[in-house]
Amino acid sequence: MTDRLVCTVATKAYLADVRVLAASLAEHAPGVPLVLLLADRIDGYFDPESEPFRVVLLEDLVDPDVVAQMTFYYRPFELCCALRGWLHTWILDHASADRWLFLDGDVLVLDSLEPLWDRLDRAPILLSPHLLKPVEESKVRSHELLHLRLGMWNGGFLGLRRGETAASVASWLRSRLARYGCDDPAAGQFVDQRWLDWLPIFFPEAAAVDDPGVNVAYWNLHERALARTEGGWTAGGSPLRFVHWSGWSHLQPHRLTGRNADFQSAAGPIWRELAEQYRGRLLDAGVQETRTWPYAFADFHDGAPILDTMRRDHLRDLEAGVGSAVSPFDRSREFYRRHRAPRRWLRRTGKRVLRAAGLR
């Protein structure tokens, strides 16, 4: 039993990433267990008993009927983010840890996490801001305005200390993310991340992590110069505690992120060295195999693919009180009838576009 714990959420396609996270934790935070909430089904693709972390399944969570609905109307990325509140509740109910860190599965720990554990002794909630200081005028749109849209705090990190505050945070996140965790910035939603903006207001005990060596990623690399030392690496003059590889791909390791070319200029030689090392660890952990593993909630039970429009329509049906209380993975006649017309309209529109272009 331990008073510390690290947790994450991922689909099985990202199991290699979680294996690398577990190995880096074992190296720099020995004795701290890792818990993975699998936002997916195992379906025989791996043996959870042979993995270097504990696997929590969806059926282990509270509110199973709500979770079942979420697997239909959320996309994989959205589901992983929305389930974080359920993971914190599971830890409160089933683990002994009195302090825990949520880290995204694409994190590589490179130094001690002791300062974070110590900080949780003084604050029951830890948040990681996307930026620590203002950017120059030329970067306002690509950095500061971006995070005004997507959230001030990065959802790939959250620290909690057991107690009434942690229980309230977990319950509040579950209540909001059960329905309002879509990736839809135009509607004021960006998975769980926009909700984190409220935490310091609703829970004034929350504290910001201002260590530049924590949660180094494409969005803050411009302000945290990397350097090599005898003991490892530093970021902004502090020990580089962990790198968050959000937006990065092992298929293009020298590209800082595939999401926005404006960030690429921050990728210097030390970052590229770290990227090559991380790529090697992922390959050793089986990333080329795990990326091919199918998502369990991608199709109806009869094998027909679930379109994103169907996911959103089902959520709107539930909010309007006209949807079934049972997730329509069996493609019920009522649900299918409501969603055939949009598909016919798309087919007819596509044919008209092709004819107008002389391609049909």
PDB file of C-alpha atoms in Angstrom, residues 95-316:
ATOM      1  CA  ALA A  95      -7.304   3.023  -3.486  1.00  0.00           C
ATOM      2  CA  SER A  96      -5.397   3.885  -0.325  1.00  0.00           C
ATOM      3  CA  ALA A  97      -3.401   6.814  -1.712  1.00  0.00           C
ATOM      4  CA  ASP A  98      -3.898  10.142   0.012  1.00  0.00           C
ATOM      5  CA  ARG A  99      -2.213  12.062  -2.841  1.00  0.00           C
ATOM      6  CA  TRP A 100      -2.319  11.350  -6.536  1.00  0.00           C
ATOM      7  CA  LEU A 101      -1.348  12.881  -9.849  1.00  0.00           C
ATOM      8  CA  PHE A 102      -3.260  12.508 -13.069  1.00  0.00           C
ATOM      9  CA  LEU A 103      -0.844  12.435 -16.013  1.00  0.00           C
ATOM     10  CA  ASP A 104      -1.802  11.971 -19.643  1.00  0.00           C
ATOM     11  CA  GLY A 105      -0.650   8.677 -21.115  1.00  0.00           C
ATOM     12  CA  ASP A 106       1.766  10.474 -23.459  1.00  0.00           C
ATOM     13  CA  VAL A 107       3.939  11.750 -20.600  1.00  0.00           C
ATOM     14  CA  LEU A 108       7.593  10.815 -20.049  1.00  0.00           C
ATOM     15  CA  VAL A 109       8.897  11.310 -16.503  1.00  0.00           C
ATOM     16  CA  LEU A 110      12.551  12.394 -16.481  1.00  0.00           C
ATOM     17  CA  ASP A 111      13.214  13.535 -12.907  1.00  0.00           C
ATOM     18  CA  SER A 112      11.886  13.374  -9.354  1.00  0.00           C
ATOM     19  CA  LEU A 113       8.255  14.277  -8.705  1.00  0.00           C
ATOM     20  CA  GLU A 114       8.912  15.047  -5.027  1.00  0.00           C
ATOM     21  CA  PRO A 115       8.168  18.791  -5.331  1.00  0.00           C
ATOM     22  CA  LEU A 116       4.671  17.945  -6.591  1.00  0.00           C
ATOM     23  CA  TRP A 117       3.981  15.554  -3.728  1.00  0.00           C
ATOM     24  CA  ASP A 118       5.259  18.188  -1.302  1.00  0.00           C
ATOM     25  CA  ARG A 119       3.034  20.818  -2.864  1.00  0.00           C
ATOM     26  CA  LEU A 120       0.004  18.590  -2.350  1.00  0.00           C
ATOM     27  CA  ASP A 121       0.734  18.712   1.383  1.00  0.00           C
ATOM     28  CA  ARG A 122      -0.028  22.445   1.226  1.00  0.00           C
ATOM     29  CA  ALA A 123      -2.775  22.548  -1.414  1.00  0.00           C
ATOM     30  CA  PRO A 124      -5.485  19.942  -2.108  1.00  0.00           C
ATOM     31  CA  ILE A 125      -5.604  20.726  -5.856  1.00  0.00           C
ATOM     32  CA  LEU A 126      -2.710  21.321  -8.245  1.00  0.00           C
ATOM     33  CA  LEU A 127      -3.203  22.778 -11.718  1.00  0.00           C
ATOM     34  CA  SER A 128      -0.725  23.257 -14.565  1.00  0.00           C
ATOM     35  CA  PRO A 129      -1.113  26.513 -16.547  1.00  0.00           C
ATOM     36  CA  HIS A 130      -0.425  26.416 -20.258  1.00  0.00           C
ATOM     37  CA  LEU A 131       1.773  29.496 -19.969  1.00  0.00           C
ATOM     38  CA  LEU A 132       3.799  30.986 -17.114  1.00  0.00           C
ATOM     39  CA  LYS A 133       4.376  34.437 -18.575  1.00  0.00           C
ATOM     40  CA  PRO A 134       3.078  36.696 -21.351  1.00  0.00           C
ATOM     41  CA  VAL A 135       4.239  36.054 -24.903  1.00  0.00           C
ATOM     42  CA  GLU A 136       5.659  38.594 -27.337  1.00  0.00           C
ATOM     43  CA  GLU A 137       3.196  40.427 -29.557  1.00  0.00           C
ATOM     44  CA  SER A 138       3.758  38.155 -32.564  1.00  0.00           C
ATOM     45  CA  LYS A 139       2.676  35.076 -30.558  1.00  0.00           C
ATOM     46  CA  VAL A 140      -0.516  36.449 -29.020  1.00  0.00           C
ATOM     47  CA  ARG A 141      -2.839  34.787 -31.537  1.00  0.00           C
ATOM     48  CA  SER A 142      -1.063  31.419 -31.635  1.00  0.00           C
ATOM     49  CA  HIS A 143      -0.547  31.177 -27.864  1.00  0.00           C
ATOM     50  CA  GLU A 144      -2.595  33.422 -25.583  1.00  0.00           C
ATOM     51  CA  LEU A 145      -5.736  33.597 -27.735  1.00  0.00           C
ATOM     52  CA  LEU A 146      -5.522  29.850 -28.362  1.00  0.00           C
ATOM     53  CA  HIS A 147      -5.693  29.117 -24.644  1.00  0.00           C
ATOM     54  CA  LEU A 148      -8.476  31.605 -24.079  1.00  0.00           C
ATOM     55  CA  ARG A 149     -10.417  29.299 -26.422  1.00  0.00           C
ATOM     56  CA  LEU A 150      -9.199  25.922 -25.187  1.00  0.00           C
ATOM     57  CA  GLY A 151      -8.616  26.587 -21.495  1.00  0.00           C
ATOM     58  CA  MET A 152      -6.057  28.227 -19.235  1.00  0.00           C
ATOM     59  CA  TRP A 153      -5.052  24.991 -17.499  1.00  0.00           C
ATOM     60  CA  ASN A 154      -3.774  21.877 -19.227  1.00  0.00           C
ATOM     61  CA  GLY A 155      -6.001  18.856 -18.709  1.00  0.00           C
ATOM     62  CA  GLY A 156      -3.054  16.454 -19.018  1.00  0.00           C
ATOM     63  CA  PHE A 157      -2.134  17.139 -15.392  1.00  0.00           C
ATOM     64  CA  LEU A 158      -4.095  17.392 -12.170  1.00  0.00           C
ATOM     65  CA  GLY A 159      -2.989  16.784  -8.591  1.00  0.00           C
ATOM     66  CA  LEU A 160      -5.415  15.925  -5.792  1.00  0.00           C
ATOM     67  CA  ARG A 161      -5.138  15.242  -2.062  1.00  0.00           C
ATOM     68  CA  ARG A 162      -7.693  12.961  -0.432  1.00  0.00           C
ATOM     69  CA  GLY A 163     -10.411  14.791   1.437  1.00  0.00           C
ATOM     70  CA  GLU A 164     -13.689  16.620   1.028  1.00  0.00           C
ATOM     71  CA  THR A 165     -12.252  18.911  -1.643  1.00  0.00           C
ATOM     72  CA  ALA A 166     -11.079  16.020  -3.832  1.00  0.00           C
ATOM     73  CA  ALA A 167     -14.461  14.292  -3.448  1.00  0.00           C
ATOM     74  CA  SER A 168     -16.255  17.505  -4.415  1.00  0.00           C
ATOM     75  CA  VAL A 169     -13.984  18.061  -7.425  1.00  0.00           C
ATOM     76  CA  ALA A 170     -14.532  14.495  -8.662  1.00  0.00           C
ATOM     77  CA  SER A 171     -18.305  14.714  -8.207  1.00  0.00           C
ATOM     78  CA  TRP A 172     -18.497  18.109  -9.927  1.00  0.00           C
ATOM     79  CA  LEU A 173     -16.397  16.929 -12.875  1.00  0.00           C
ATOM     80  CA  ARG A 174     -18.606  13.866 -13.294  1.00  0.00           C
ATOM     81  CA  SER A 175     -21.754  15.985 -13.275  1.00  0.00           C
ATOM     82  CA  ARG A 176     -20.404  18.328 -15.962  1.00  0.00           C
ATOM     83  CA  LEU A 177     -18.581  15.837 -18.162  1.00  0.00           C
ATOM     84  CA  ALA A 178     -21.446  13.365 -18.298  1.00  0.00           C
ATOM     85  CA  ARG A 179     -22.967  15.546 -21.030  1.00  0.00           C
ATOM     86  CA  TYR A 180     -20.745  18.591 -21.585  1.00  0.00           C
ATOM     87  CA  GLY A 181     -17.352  17.170 -22.537  1.00  0.00           C
ATOM     88  CA  CYS A 182     -17.395  17.525 -26.313  1.00  0.00           C
ATOM     89  CA  ASP A 183     -14.520  18.826 -28.424  1.00  0.00           C
ATOM     90  CA  ASP A 184     -16.501  21.840 -29.602  1.00  0.00           C
ATOM     91  CA  PRO A 185     -14.732  25.151 -28.844  1.00  0.00           C
ATOM     92  CA  ALA A 186     -17.311  27.115 -30.847  1.00  0.00           C
ATOM     93  CA  ALA A 187     -19.909  25.995 -28.296  1.00  0.00           C
ATOM     94  CA  GLY A 188     -17.651  26.841 -25.358  1.00  0.00           C
ATOM     95  CA  GLN A 189     -16.612  23.218 -24.790  1.00  0.00           C
ATOM     96  CA  PHE A 190     -13.211  21.626 -25.067  1.00  0.00           C
ATOM     97  CA  VAL A 191     -13.432  18.240 -23.338  1.00  0.00           C
ATOM     98  CA  ASP A 192     -12.606  18.560 -19.603  1.00  0.00           C
ATOM     99  CA  GLN A 193     -10.104  21.364 -20.074  1.00  0.00           C
ATOM    100  CA  ARG A 194     -12.492  24.322 -20.223  1.00  0.00           C
ATOM    101  CA  TRP A 195     -14.116  23.095 -16.995  1.00  0.00           C
ATOM    102  CA  LEU A 196     -10.772  23.309 -15.204  1.00  0.00           C
ATOM    103  CA  ASP A 197     -10.947  27.099 -15.608  1.00  0.00           C
ATOM    104  CA  TRP A 198     -13.609  27.123 -12.890  1.00  0.00           C
ATOM    105  CA  LEU A 199     -11.606  25.131 -10.320  1.00  0.00           C
ATOM    106  CA  PRO A 200      -9.685  28.052  -8.724  1.00  0.00           C
ATOM    107  CA  ILE A 201     -12.975  29.957  -8.391  1.00  0.00           C
ATOM    108  CA  PHE A 202     -15.160  27.158  -7.065  1.00  0.00           C
ATOM    109  CA  PHE A 203     -12.286  25.696  -5.019  1.00  0.00           C
ATOM    110  CA  PRO A 204     -10.038  28.593  -3.902  1.00  0.00           C
ATOM    111  CA  GLU A 205      -7.608  26.158  -2.259  1.00  0.00           C
ATOM    112  CA  ALA A 206      -6.371  25.183  -5.727  1.00  0.00           C
ATOM    113  CA  ALA A 207      -2.764  26.088  -6.523  1.00  0.00           C
ATOM    114  CA  ALA A 208      -0.922  26.657  -9.798  1.00  0.00           C
ATOM    115  CA  VAL A 209       2.303  24.761 -10.483  1.00  0.00           C
ATOM    116  CA  ASP A 210       4.830  27.381 -11.572  1.00  0.00           C
ATOM    117  CA  ASP A 211       7.791  25.000 -11.966  1.00  0.00           C
ATOM    118  CA  PRO A 212       9.002  25.335 -15.606  1.00  0.00           C
ATOM    119  CA  GLY A 213      10.228  21.733 -15.502  1.00  0.00           C
ATOM    120  CA  VAL A 214       6.674  20.411 -15.082  1.00  0.00           C
ATOM    121  CA  ASN A 215       4.474  19.551 -18.081  1.00  0.00           C
ATOM    122  CA  VAL A 216       6.852  20.781 -20.786  1.00  0.00           C
ATOM    123  CA  ALA A 217       5.064  20.605 -24.131  1.00  0.00           C
ATOM    124  CA  TYR A 218       4.712  22.263 -27.521  1.00  0.00           C
ATOM    125  CA  TRP A 219       2.595  25.132 -26.160  1.00  0.00           C
ATOM    126  CA  ASN A 220       5.194  26.276 -23.593  1.00  0.00           C
ATOM    127  CA  LEU A 221       8.542  25.187 -25.034  1.00  0.00           C
ATOM    128  CA  HIS A 222       9.211  28.718 -26.300  1.00  0.00           C
ATOM    129  CA  GLU A 223       9.428  29.967 -22.690  1.00  0.00           C
ATOM    130  CA  ARG A 224      11.338  27.005 -21.202  1.00  0.00           C
ATOM    131  CA  ALA A 225      14.761  26.650 -22.804  1.00  0.00           C
ATOM    132  CA  LEU A 226      16.059  23.087 -22.580  1.00  0.00           C
ATOM    133  CA  ALA A 227      19.618  22.317 -21.520  1.00  0.00           C
ATOM    134  CA  ARG A 228      21.624  19.189 -20.784  1.00  0.00           C
ATOM    135  CA  THR A 229      23.371  18.747 -17.421  1.00  0.00           C
ATOM    136  CA  GLU A 230      25.457  15.993 -15.859  1.00  0.00           C
ATOM    137  CA  GLY A 231      22.371  14.671 -14.112  1.00  0.00           C
ATOM    138  CA  GLY A 232      19.951  14.931 -17.038  1.00  0.00           C
ATOM    139  CA  TRP A 233      18.069  17.892 -18.482  1.00  0.00           C
ATOM    140  CA  THR A 234      16.676  21.222 -17.355  1.00  0.00           C
ATOM    141  CA  ALA A 235      13.810  23.383 -18.608  1.00  0.00           C
ATOM    142  CA  GLY A 236      13.900  27.082 -17.883  1.00  0.00           C
ATOM    143  CA  GLY A 237      16.706  26.436 -15.410  1.00  0.00           C
ATOM    144  CA  SER A 238      14.744  23.845 -13.396  1.00  0.00           C
ATOM    145  CA  PRO A 239      15.039  20.051 -13.530  1.00  0.00           C
ATOM    146  CA  LEU A 240      13.017  18.711 -16.440  1.00  0.00           C
ATOM    147  CA  ARG A 241      10.518  16.634 -14.458  1.00  0.00           C
ATOM    148  CA  PHE A 242       8.288  15.445 -17.261  1.00  0.00           C
ATOM    149  CA  VAL A 243       7.584  16.063 -20.927  1.00  0.00           C
ATOM    150  CA  HIS A 244       4.042  15.949 -22.274  1.00  0.00           C
ATOM    151  CA  TRP A 245       4.151  14.711 -25.898  1.00  0.00           C
ATOM    152  CA  SER A 246       0.711  16.041 -26.820  1.00  0.00           C
ATOM    153  CA  GLY A 247       0.290  16.523 -30.572  1.00  0.00           C
ATOM    154  CA  TRP A 248       3.547  14.697 -31.324  1.00  0.00           C
ATOM    155  CA  SER A 249       3.818  11.509 -33.404  1.00  0.00           C
ATOM    156  CA  HIS A 250       6.470   8.803 -33.421  1.00  0.00           C
ATOM    157  CA  LEU A 251       5.992   8.718 -37.207  1.00  0.00           C
ATOM    158  CA  GLN A 252       7.332  12.297 -37.483  1.00  0.00           C
ATOM    159  CA  PRO A 253       9.610  12.560 -34.449  1.00  0.00           C
ATOM    160  CA  HIS A 254      11.294  15.842 -35.426  1.00  0.00           C
ATOM    161  CA  ARG A 255       7.979  17.666 -35.754  1.00  0.00           C
ATOM    162  CA  LEU A 256       7.065  19.327 -32.459  1.00  0.00           C
ATOM    163  CA  THR A 257       3.338  19.013 -33.082  1.00  0.00           C
ATOM    164  CA  GLY A 258       1.070  18.303 -35.998  1.00  0.00           C
ATOM    165  CA  ARG A 259      -1.530  20.735 -34.685  1.00  0.00           C
ATOM    166  CA  ASN A 260       0.018  24.138 -35.395  1.00  0.00           C
ATOM    167  CA  ALA A 261       3.112  25.019 -37.427  1.00  0.00           C
ATOM    168  CA  ASP A 262       3.558  28.229 -35.383  1.00  0.00           C
ATOM    169  CA  PHE A 263       5.106  26.195 -32.567  1.00  0.00           C
ATOM    170  CA  GLN A 264       7.754  24.381 -34.614  1.00  0.00           C
ATOM    171  CA  SER A 265      10.473  27.038 -34.228  1.00  0.00           C
ATOM    172  CA  ALA A 266      10.795  26.163 -30.512  1.00  0.00           C
ATOM    173  CA  ALA A 267      12.041  22.643 -31.301  1.00  0.00           C
ATOM    174  CA  GLY A 268      15.808  22.809 -30.826  1.00  0.00           C
ATOM    175  CA  PRO A 269      18.481  20.072 -30.838  1.00  0.00           C
ATOM    176  CA  ILE A 270      17.901  18.978 -27.229  1.00  0.00           C
ATOM    177  CA  TRP A 271      14.187  18.563 -27.808  1.00  0.00           C
ATOM    178  CA  ARG A 272      14.927  16.536 -30.950  1.00  0.00           C
ATOM    179  CA  GLU A 273      17.299  14.332 -28.927  1.00  0.00           C
ATOM    180  CA  LEU A 274      14.576  13.735 -26.343  1.00  0.00           C
ATOM    181  CA  ALA A 275      12.082  13.021 -29.124  1.00  0.00           C
ATOM    182  CA  GLU A 276      14.347  10.352 -30.620  1.00  0.00           C
ATOM    183  CA  GLN A 277      14.743   8.728 -27.200  1.00  0.00           C
ATOM    184  CA  TYR A 278      11.007   8.770 -26.598  1.00  0.00           C
ATOM    185  CA  ARG A 279      10.368   7.305 -30.040  1.00  0.00           C
ATOM    186  CA  GLY A 280      12.778   4.482 -29.275  1.00  0.00           C
ATOM    187  CA  ARG A 281      10.994   3.739 -26.013  1.00  0.00           C
ATOM    188  CA  LEU A 282       7.626   3.648 -27.763  1.00  0.00           C
ATOM    189  CA  LEU A 283       8.920   1.269 -30.420  1.00  0.00           C
ATOM    190  CA  ASP A 284      10.325  -1.026 -27.732  1.00  0.00           C
ATOM    191  CA  ALA A 285       6.951  -0.894 -25.955  1.00  0.00           C
ATOM    192  CA  GLY A 286       5.115  -2.090 -29.083  1.00  0.00           C
ATOM    193  CA  VAL A 287       3.596   1.126 -30.409  1.00  0.00           C
ATOM    194  CA  GLN A 288       3.473  -0.170 -33.983  1.00  0.00           C
ATOM    195  CA  GLU A 289       1.248  -3.019 -32.817  1.00  0.00           C
ATOM    196  CA  THR A 290      -0.952  -1.210 -30.302  1.00  0.00           C
ATOM    197  CA  ARG A 291      -1.805   1.605 -32.715  1.00  0.00           C
ATOM    198  CA  THR A 292      -3.538  -0.995 -34.900  1.00  0.00           C
ATOM    199  CA  TRP A 293      -5.792  -2.253 -32.099  1.00  0.00           C
ATOM    200  CA  PRO A 294      -9.417  -1.291 -32.819  1.00  0.00           C
ATOM    201  CA  TYR A 295     -11.532   0.904 -30.602  1.00  0.00           C
ATOM    202  CA  ALA A 296     -14.359  -1.157 -29.104  1.00  0.00           C
ATOM    203  CA  PHE A 297     -16.966   1.579 -29.483  1.00  0.00           C
ATOM    204  CA  ALA A 298     -16.309   2.515 -33.108  1.00  0.00           C
ATOM    205  CA  ASP A 299     -19.134   0.395 -34.584  1.00  0.00           C
ATOM    206  CA  PHE A 300     -22.680  -0.746 -34.028  1.00  0.00           C
ATOM    207  CA  HIS A 301     -23.077  -4.312 -32.837  1.00  0.00           C
ATOM    208  CA  ASP A 302     -23.722  -5.408 -36.436  1.00  0.00           C
ATOM    209  CA  GLY A 303     -20.383  -3.935 -37.582  1.00  0.00           C
ATOM    210  CA  ALA A 304     -21.708  -0.760 -39.227  1.00  0.00           C
ATOM    211  CA  PRO A 305     -19.539   2.268 -38.398  1.00  0.00           C
ATOM    212  CA  ILE A 306     -20.888   4.914 -36.026  1.00  0.00           C
ATOM    213  CA  LEU A 307     -20.621   8.334 -37.661  1.00  0.00           C
ATOM    214  CA  ASP A 308     -19.695  11.366 -35.585  1.00  0.00           C
ATOM    215  CA  THR A 309     -22.995  12.959 -36.579  1.00  0.00           C
ATOM    216  CA  MET A 310     -24.823   9.992 -35.045  1.00  0.00           C
ATOM    217  CA  ARG A 311     -22.895  10.424 -31.787  1.00  0.00           C
ATOM    218  CA  ARG A 312     -23.855  14.085 -31.593  1.00  0.00           C
ATOM    219  CA  ASP A 313     -27.463  13.434 -32.615  1.00  0.00           C
ATOM    220  CA  HIS A 314     -27.853  10.844 -29.866  1.00  0.00           C
ATOM    221  CA  LEU A 315     -26.521  13.313 -27.288  1.00  0.00           C
ATOM    222  CA  ARG A 316     -28.946  15.972 -28.519  1.00  0.00           C
TER     223      ARG A 316
END
